[in-house]
mmCIF file of C-alpha atoms in Angstrom:
data_model
loop_
_atom_site.group_PDB
_atom_site.id
_atom_site.type_symbol
_atom_site.label_atom_id
_atom_site.label_comp_id
_atom_site.label_asym_id
_atom_site.label_seq_id
_atom_site.Cartn_x
_atom_site.Cartn_y
_atom_site.Cartn_z
ATOM 1 C CA UNK A 980 106.902 73.399 109.988
ATOM 2 C CA UNK A 981 104.547 75.678 108.702
ATOM 3 C CA UNK A 982 105.645 79.403 107.591
ATOM 4 C CA UNK A 983 101.793 80.265 107.261
ATOM 5 C CA UNK A 984 102.511 84.160 109.119
ATOM 6 C CA UNK A 985 99.235 86.186 109.889
ATOM 7 C CA UNK A 986 102.002 89.156 107.789
ATOM 8 C CA UNK A 987 100.312 87.611 104.892
ATOM 9 C CA UNK A 988 97.523 89.365 105.234
ATOM 10 C CA UNK A 989 99.860 93.340 105.768
ATOM 11 C CA UNK A 990 99.314 95.441 103.218
ATOM 12 C CA UNK A 991 102.526 97.809 104.315
ATOM 13 C CA UNK A 992 103.691 99.988 101.930
ATOM 14 C CA UNK A 993 100.295 99.458 98.589
ATOM 15 C CA UNK A 994 98.624 101.647 96.800
ATOM 16 C CA UNK A 995 94.892 100.878 96.542
ATOM 17 C CA UNK A 996 92.992 102.566 93.860
ATOM 18 C CA UNK A 997 89.236 101.348 95.004
ATOM 19 C CA UNK A 998 87.152 103.298 92.524
ATOM 20 C CA UNK A 999 84.006 105.214 93.500
ATOM 21 C CA UNK A 1000 84.629 104.971 97.686
ATOM 22 C CA UNK A 1001 82.282 107.813 98.469
ATOM 23 C CA UNK A 1002 80.448 105.617 100.487
ATOM 24 C CA UNK A 1003 78.865 102.061 101.208
ATOM 25 C CA UNK A 1004 80.763 98.838 100.792
ATOM 26 C CA UNK A 1005 83.893 100.760 98.689
ATOM 27 C CA UNK A 1006 84.478 103.252 101.771
ATOM 28 C CA UNK A 1007 84.363 99.459 103.974
ATOM 29 C CA UNK A 1008 86.311 97.956 101.789
ATOM 30 C CA UNK A 1009 89.039 101.249 101.478
ATOM 31 C CA UNK A 1010 88.450 101.202 105.075
ATOM 32 C CA UNK A 1011 90.038 97.733 105.869
ATOM 33 C CA UNK A 1012 92.705 98.132 103.417
ATOM 34 C CA UNK A 1013 93.868 101.875 104.995
ATOM 35 C CA UNK A 1014 93.668 99.092 108.569
ATOM 36 C CA UNK A 1015 96.011 96.495 106.490
ATOM 37 C CA UNK A 1016 98.259 99.507 106.527
ATOM 38 C CA UNK A 1017 97.440 99.952 102.688
ATOM 39 C CA UNK A 1018 98.009 104.007 101.304
ATOM 40 C CA UNK A 1019 94.157 105.182 99.981
ATOM 41 C CA UNK A 1020 93.596 106.441 96.204
ATOM 42 C CA UNK A 1021 89.468 106.578 95.774
ATOM 43 C CA UNK A 1022 87.695 108.679 93.178
ATOM 44 C CA UNK A 1023 84.218 110.137 92.942
ATOM 45 C CA UNK A 1024 82.384 112.311 89.294
ATOM 46 C CA UNK A 1025 81.863 115.480 92.568
ATOM 47 C CA UNK A 1026 83.741 117.631 94.155
ATOM 48 C CA UNK A 1027 81.036 117.639 96.207
ATOM 49 C CA UNK A 1028 81.083 114.251 97.201
ATOM 50 C CA UNK A 1029 84.473 114.539 97.225
ATOM 51 C CA UNK A 1030 84.334 116.319 99.844
ATOM 52 C CA UNK A 1031 81.831 114.563 102.001
ATOM 53 C CA UNK A 1032 84.486 111.228 101.380
ATOM 54 C CA UNK A 1033 87.246 113.141 102.276
ATOM 55 C CA UNK A 1034 85.506 115.037 105.901
ATOM 56 C CA UNK A 1035 84.667 110.980 106.444
ATOM 57 C CA UNK A 1036 88.339 109.487 105.570
ATOM 58 C CA UNK A 1037 89.801 111.889 108.139
ATOM 59 C CA UNK A 1038 87.390 111.323 110.375
ATOM 60 C CA UNK A 1039 88.660 107.380 110.755
ATOM 61 C CA UNK A 1040 91.504 108.962 110.604
ATOM 62 C CA UNK A 1041 92.473 107.909 107.652
ATOM 63 C CA UNK A 1042 94.732 110.370 105.163
ATOM 64 C CA UNK A 1043 93.069 109.165 101.605
ATOM 65 C CA UNK A 1044 93.664 110.964 98.457
ATOM 66 C CA UNK A 1045 90.511 111.330 96.416
ATOM 67 C CA UNK A 1046 90.629 112.693 93.033
ATOM 68 C CA UNK A 1047 87.940 113.829 90.306
ATOM 69 C CA UNK A 1048 87.616 110.872 87.497
ATOM 70 C CA UNK A 1049 84.644 109.609 85.566
ATOM 71 C CA UNK A 1050 85.825 105.653 84.339
ATOM 72 C CA UNK A 1051 84.026 105.581 81.309
ATOM 73 C CA UNK A 1052 86.568 108.134 80.100
ATOM 74 C CA UNK A 1053 90.049 106.609 79.492
ATOM 75 C CA UNK A 1054 92.357 110.267 79.335
ATOM 76 C CA UNK A 1055 91.016 110.531 82.689
ATOM 77 C CA UNK A 1056 91.611 106.842 84.601
ATOM 78 C CA UNK A 1057 94.949 107.586 82.336
ATOM 79 C CA UNK A 1058 95.316 110.976 84.598
ATOM 80 C CA UNK A 1059 94.237 109.289 88.083
ATOM 81 C CA UNK A 1060 97.272 106.780 88.126
ATOM 82 C CA UNK A 1061 99.653 109.138 86.333
ATOM 83 C CA UNK A 1062 98.385 111.661 90.025
ATOM 84 C CA UNK A 1063 97.786 108.679 92.280
ATOM 85 C CA UNK A 1064 101.915 107.619 90.761
ATOM 86 C CA UNK A 1065 103.066 111.382 91.910
ATOM 87 C CA UNK A 1066 101.100 111.115 95.141
ATOM 88 C CA UNK A 1067 101.295 108.101 96.739
ATOM 89 C CA UNK A 1068 103.590 105.305 93.949
ATOM 90 C CA UNK A 1069 102.152 103.309 91.305
ATOM 91 C CA UNK A 1070 99.231 100.921 91.773
ATOM 92 C CA UNK A 1071 99.653 97.539 93.673
ATOM 93 C CA UNK A 1072 96.059 97.278 94.289
ATOM 94 C CA UNK A 1073 92.935 98.161 92.068
ATOM 95 C CA UNK A 1074 89.537 97.472 93.493
ATOM 96 C CA UNK A 1075 86.650 98.328 90.283
ATOM 97 C CA UNK A 1076 84.058 99.113 92.260
ATOM 98 C CA UNK A 1077 82.036 101.412 90.895
ATOM 99 C CA UNK A 1078 78.792 100.779 89.201
ATOM 100 C CA UNK A 1079 75.158 101.776 89.139
ATOM 101 C CA UNK A 1080 72.109 100.563 88.660
ATOM 102 C CA UNK A 1081 68.894 101.204 86.848
ATOM 103 C CA UNK A 1082 65.661 98.972 88.096
ATOM 104 C CA UNK A 1083 63.569 99.703 84.577
ATOM 105 C CA UNK A 1084 61.730 96.074 83.150
ATOM 106 C CA UNK A 1085 63.437 94.826 79.822
ATOM 107 C CA UNK A 1086 61.463 96.301 77.444
ATOM 108 C CA UNK A 1087 60.498 99.988 78.248
ATOM 109 C CA UNK A 1088 64.940 99.274 79.280
ATOM 110 C CA UNK A 1089 66.099 102.477 75.935
ATOM 111 C CA UNK A 1090 69.361 101.586 75.182
ATOM 112 C CA UNK A 1091 70.688 104.410 75.654
ATOM 113 C CA UNK A 1092 70.276 103.572 79.803
ATOM 114 C CA UNK A 1093 71.227 99.836 78.690
ATOM 115 C CA UNK A 1094 75.050 101.246 77.637
ATOM 116 C CA UNK A 1095 75.771 103.379 80.266
ATOM 117 C CA UNK A 1096 74.178 100.669 83.105
ATOM 118 C CA UNK A 1097 77.310 98.208 80.508
ATOM 119 C CA UNK A 1098 79.514 101.079 80.482
ATOM 120 C CA UNK A 1099 79.834 102.542 84.154
ATOM 121 C CA UNK A 1100 80.019 99.253 85.570
ATOM 122 C CA UNK A 1101 81.693 96.815 82.513
ATOM 123 C CA UNK A 1102 83.969 99.390 80.255
ATOM 124 C CA UNK A 1103 84.899 101.499 83.553
ATOM 125 C CA UNK A 1104 86.196 97.648 85.254
ATOM 126 C CA UNK A 1105 88.390 97.038 81.796
ATOM 127 C CA UNK A 1106 89.988 101.151 81.217
ATOM 128 C CA UNK A 1107 90.859 100.593 85.491
ATOM 129 C CA UNK A 1108 92.125 97.636 84.524
ATOM 130 C CA UNK A 1109 93.802 98.129 81.400
ATOM 131 C CA UNK A 1110 95.358 101.094 82.738
ATOM 132 C CA UNK A 1111 97.016 99.938 85.408
ATOM 133 C CA UNK A 1112 98.363 96.136 84.676
ATOM 134 C CA UNK A 1113 101.153 98.525 82.911
ATOM 135 C CA UNK A 1114 102.741 99.103 86.196
ATOM 136 C CA UNK A 1115 102.231 96.129 87.391
ATOM 137 C CA UNK A 1116 104.063 94.385 85.510
ATOM 138 C CA UNK A 1117 107.232 96.931 86.461
ATOM 139 C CA UNK A 1118 106.383 95.791 89.867
ATOM 140 C CA UNK A 1119 106.045 92.014 88.830
ATOM 141 C CA UNK A 1120 103.833 91.871 91.720
ATOM 142 C CA UNK A 1121 99.338 92.996 91.234
ATOM 143 C CA UNK A 1122 96.025 92.946 92.568
ATOM 144 C CA UNK A 1123 92.620 93.452 90.956
ATOM 145 C CA UNK A 1124 89.147 92.768 92.425
ATOM 146 C CA UNK A 1125 86.380 93.151 90.828
ATOM 147 C CA UNK A 1126 82.788 94.320 92.407
ATOM 148 C CA UNK A 1127 80.603 90.686 91.324
ATOM 149 C CA UNK A 1128 76.893 90.519 91.780
ATOM 150 C CA UNK A 1129 75.055 87.848 93.035
ATOM 151 C CA UNK A 1130 73.439 88.739 88.989
ATOM 152 C CA UNK A 1131 77.066 87.630 87.622
ATOM 153 C CA UNK A 1132 74.708 84.352 88.684
ATOM 154 C CA UNK A 1133 71.567 85.601 88.527
ATOM 155 C CA UNK A 1134 69.145 87.188 86.863
ATOM 156 C CA UNK A 1135 65.908 89.151 88.174
ATOM 157 C CA UNK A 1136 62.831 91.389 87.614
ATOM 158 C CA UNK A 1137 63.971 94.710 86.126
ATOM 159 C CA UNK A 1138 68.001 94.305 85.946
ATOM 160 C CA UNK A 1139 69.499 92.885 82.660
ATOM 161 C CA UNK A 1140 70.893 95.401 81.875
ATOM 162 C CA UNK A 1141 73.547 94.997 85.856
ATOM 163 C CA UNK A 1142 72.775 91.276 84.961
ATOM 164 C CA UNK A 1143 74.511 91.921 81.756
ATOM 165 C CA UNK A 1144 77.203 93.637 82.732
ATOM 166 C CA UNK A 1145 77.999 92.249 86.426
ATOM 167 C CA UNK A 1146 77.989 88.712 84.397
ATOM 168 C CA UNK A 1147 80.449 90.497 82.118
ATOM 169 C CA UNK A 1148 82.497 91.611 84.937
ATOM 170 C CA UNK A 1149 83.335 87.672 86.523
ATOM 171 C CA UNK A 1150 84.602 86.731 82.862
ATOM 172 C CA UNK A 1151 86.371 90.042 82.943
ATOM 173 C CA UNK A 1152 87.762 89.325 85.631
ATOM 174 C CA UNK A 1153 88.292 85.026 84.386
ATOM 175 C CA UNK A 1154 90.341 86.768 81.021
ATOM 176 C CA UNK A 1155 92.780 87.954 84.068
ATOM 177 C CA UNK A 1156 92.839 86.134 85.276
ATOM 178 C CA UNK A 1157 94.392 83.806 82.223
ATOM 179 C CA UNK A 1158 96.102 86.078 80.468
ATOM 180 C CA UNK A 1159 97.883 87.672 83.638
ATOM 181 C CA UNK A 1160 98.694 85.170 85.651
ATOM 182 C CA UNK A 1161 101.502 84.339 84.636
ATOM 183 C CA UNK A 1162 103.494 87.554 85.443
ATOM 184 C CA UNK A 1163 102.214 87.150 89.085
ATOM 185 C CA UNK A 1164 98.826 89.668 89.312
ATOM 186 C CA UNK A 1165 96.079 88.150 90.522
ATOM 187 C CA UNK A 1166 92.534 89.137 89.537
ATOM 188 C CA UNK A 1167 89.277 88.301 91.584
ATOM 189 C CA UNK A 1168 85.550 89.124 92.282
ATOM 190 C CA UNK A 1169 84.215 90.044 95.258
ATOM 191 C CA UNK A 1170 80.094 89.195 94.623
ATOM 192 C CA UNK A 1171 77.891 91.165 97.699
ATOM 193 C CA UNK A 1172 74.380 89.315 98.558
ATOM 194 C CA UNK A 1173 71.592 92.140 99.524
ATOM 195 C CA UNK A 1174 74.333 94.291 101.880
ATOM 196 C CA UNK A 1175 72.437 96.536 104.975
ATOM 197 C CA UNK A 1176 73.390 100.096 103.594
ATOM 198 C CA UNK A 1177 71.038 104.382 103.389
ATOM 199 C CA UNK A 1178 70.858 103.244 99.661
ATOM 200 C CA UNK A 1179 68.387 99.903 100.878
ATOM 201 C CA UNK A 1180 66.941 100.558 104.689
ATOM 202 C CA UNK A 1181 63.395 101.840 102.911
ATOM 203 C CA UNK A 1182 63.080 98.345 101.697
ATOM 204 C CA UNK A 1183 64.287 97.578 105.768
ATOM 205 C CA UNK A 1184 61.918 99.183 107.195
ATOM 206 C CA UNK A 1185 58.567 97.752 110.016
ATOM 207 C CA UNK A 1186 55.232 97.802 108.248
ATOM 208 C CA UNK A 1187 52.258 100.140 110.332
ATOM 209 C CA UNK A 1188 51.428 96.884 111.643
ATOM 210 C CA UNK A 1189 54.892 95.781 112.594
ATOM 211 C CA UNK A 1190 55.593 93.721 110.221
ATOM 212 C CA UNK A 1191 58.788 93.295 107.825
ATOM 213 C CA UNK A 1192 58.915 94.843 104.557
ATOM 214 C CA UNK A 1193 58.226 92.474 101.332
ATOM 215 C CA UNK A 1194 60.790 92.834 100.499
ATOM 216 C CA UNK A 1195 62.535 92.511 103.417
ATOM 217 C CA UNK A 1196 60.583 89.445 103.863
ATOM 218 C CA UNK A 1197 61.961 88.083 100.894
ATOM 219 C CA UNK A 1198 65.550 88.447 101.159
ATOM 220 C CA UNK A 1199 65.616 87.126 105.254
ATOM 221 C CA UNK A 1200 64.141 84.083 104.066
ATOM 222 C CA UNK A 1201 66.330 83.395 101.007
ATOM 223 C CA UNK A 1202 69.384 83.802 103.100
ATOM 224 C CA UNK A 1203 70.240 80.700 105.262
ATOM 225 C CA UNK A 1204 72.308 83.901 107.086
ATOM 226 C CA UNK A 1205 68.659 84.909 108.193
ATOM 227 C CA UNK A 1206 69.864 88.663 107.256
ATOM 228 C CA UNK A 1207 71.181 91.311 105.440
ATOM 229 C CA UNK A 1208 74.618 92.003 105.180
ATOM 230 C CA UNK A 1209 76.410 94.956 106.667
ATOM 231 C CA UNK A 1210 79.304 97.015 104.920
ATOM 232 C CA UNK A 1211 81.646 96.088 107.422
ATOM 233 C CA UNK A 1212 81.337 91.554 106.328
ATOM 234 C CA UNK A 1213 83.045 92.551 104.282
ATOM 235 C CA UNK A 1214 86.180 93.739 104.392
ATOM 236 C CA UNK A 1215 87.908 90.413 104.954
ATOM 237 C CA UNK A 1216 87.423 89.765 101.985
ATOM 238 C CA UNK A 1217 88.913 92.854 100.681
ATOM 239 C CA UNK A 1218 92.047 92.699 102.794
ATOM 240 C CA UNK A 1219 91.950 88.439 101.752
ATOM 241 C CA UNK A 1220 91.770 89.254 98.079
ATOM 242 C CA UNK A 1221 94.222 92.242 97.723
ATOM 243 C CA UNK A 1222 97.175 90.444 99.735
ATOM 244 C CA UNK A 1223 100.376 88.178 100.142
ATOM 245 C CA UNK A 1224 97.333 84.931 101.069
ATOM 246 C CA UNK A 1225 95.663 85.417 97.878
ATOM 247 C CA UNK A 1226 98.776 84.781 95.651
ATOM 248 C CA UNK A 1227 97.403 80.933 93.756
ATOM 249 C CA UNK A 1228 93.968 82.820 94.021
ATOM 250 C CA UNK A 1229 92.741 83.824 90.622
ATOM 251 C CA UNK A 1230 89.782 84.603 88.622
ATOM 252 C CA UNK A 1231 87.905 83.838 91.427
ATOM 253 C CA UNK A 1232 84.440 85.047 92.461
ATOM 254 C CA UNK A 1233 83.716 85.190 96.553
ATOM 255 C CA UNK A 1234 80.207 85.916 96.464
ATOM 256 C CA UNK A 1235 79.936 87.075 100.687
ATOM 257 C CA UNK A 1236 76.126 86.744 100.073
ATOM 258 C CA UNK A 1237 75.322 84.748 103.504
ATOM 259 C CA UNK A 1238 74.408 81.996 101.704
ATOM 260 C CA UNK A 1239 72.114 82.862 99.067
ATOM 261 C CA UNK A 1240 74.044 81.552 96.424
ATOM 262 C CA UNK A 1241 74.207 77.676 98.248
ATOM 263 C CA UNK A 1242 70.275 77.379 99.004
ATOM 264 C CA UNK A 1243 67.348 76.746 96.724
ATOM 265 C CA UNK A 1244 64.556 78.322 99.670
ATOM 266 C CA UNK A 1245 62.252 77.135 101.850
ATOM 267 C CA UNK A 1246 59.361 75.415 100.711
ATOM 268 C CA UNK A 1247 55.931 76.969 100.516
#
């Protein structure tokens, strides 16, 4: 007898915190979690971004709760979790999405810049996970999704800090699984490929002669799917890893990259 039900993907009654979800892939994943029934909380660092995001969520029919909090500040994160608990209930799902990248050649990069990237992209997820795990232990369940990167596996020019942080985030994911898997807490990662967002739009603009931008050509040639990803491509993976459908998936990074990591590339 098959006991599987689509109800395994339901997030009804669950509270999800998606960090840095004012726009982009964080917003798309929050929208997907809301569509599956979750109550959404998000944070950002500025009031202007918060106000715009709340308007954007409302336009989608999502009653998201927004908060000002810096993920690198432990006191602010602890306060954030307390406020969410008071407003919505304890956090069942944490998506560590907040992150930055600084594209600077390594020998030109200051240690301060390197530290800032690691602080936001690696230490931030540690602080947020540390803040929600006690509540998850009390509830007897929890889902943590770390937004990793292809740079969790690959290096590239000018991204030494980002690759170091995202490689570390992959191992933090595995270690949270190792430490708390026995308490019915699943910690997994999502590794987006190259995603078409407003931030990457200049890299996809047609050249004056009608040809693709050189970086666009490079990505298309490296991607078996033959296209950039979209924020919507991350919605299903986020719901899967946040839901009971993934209860025996732990310490895994799900790469949503159109096949880039599987592919050596075309012969010149």
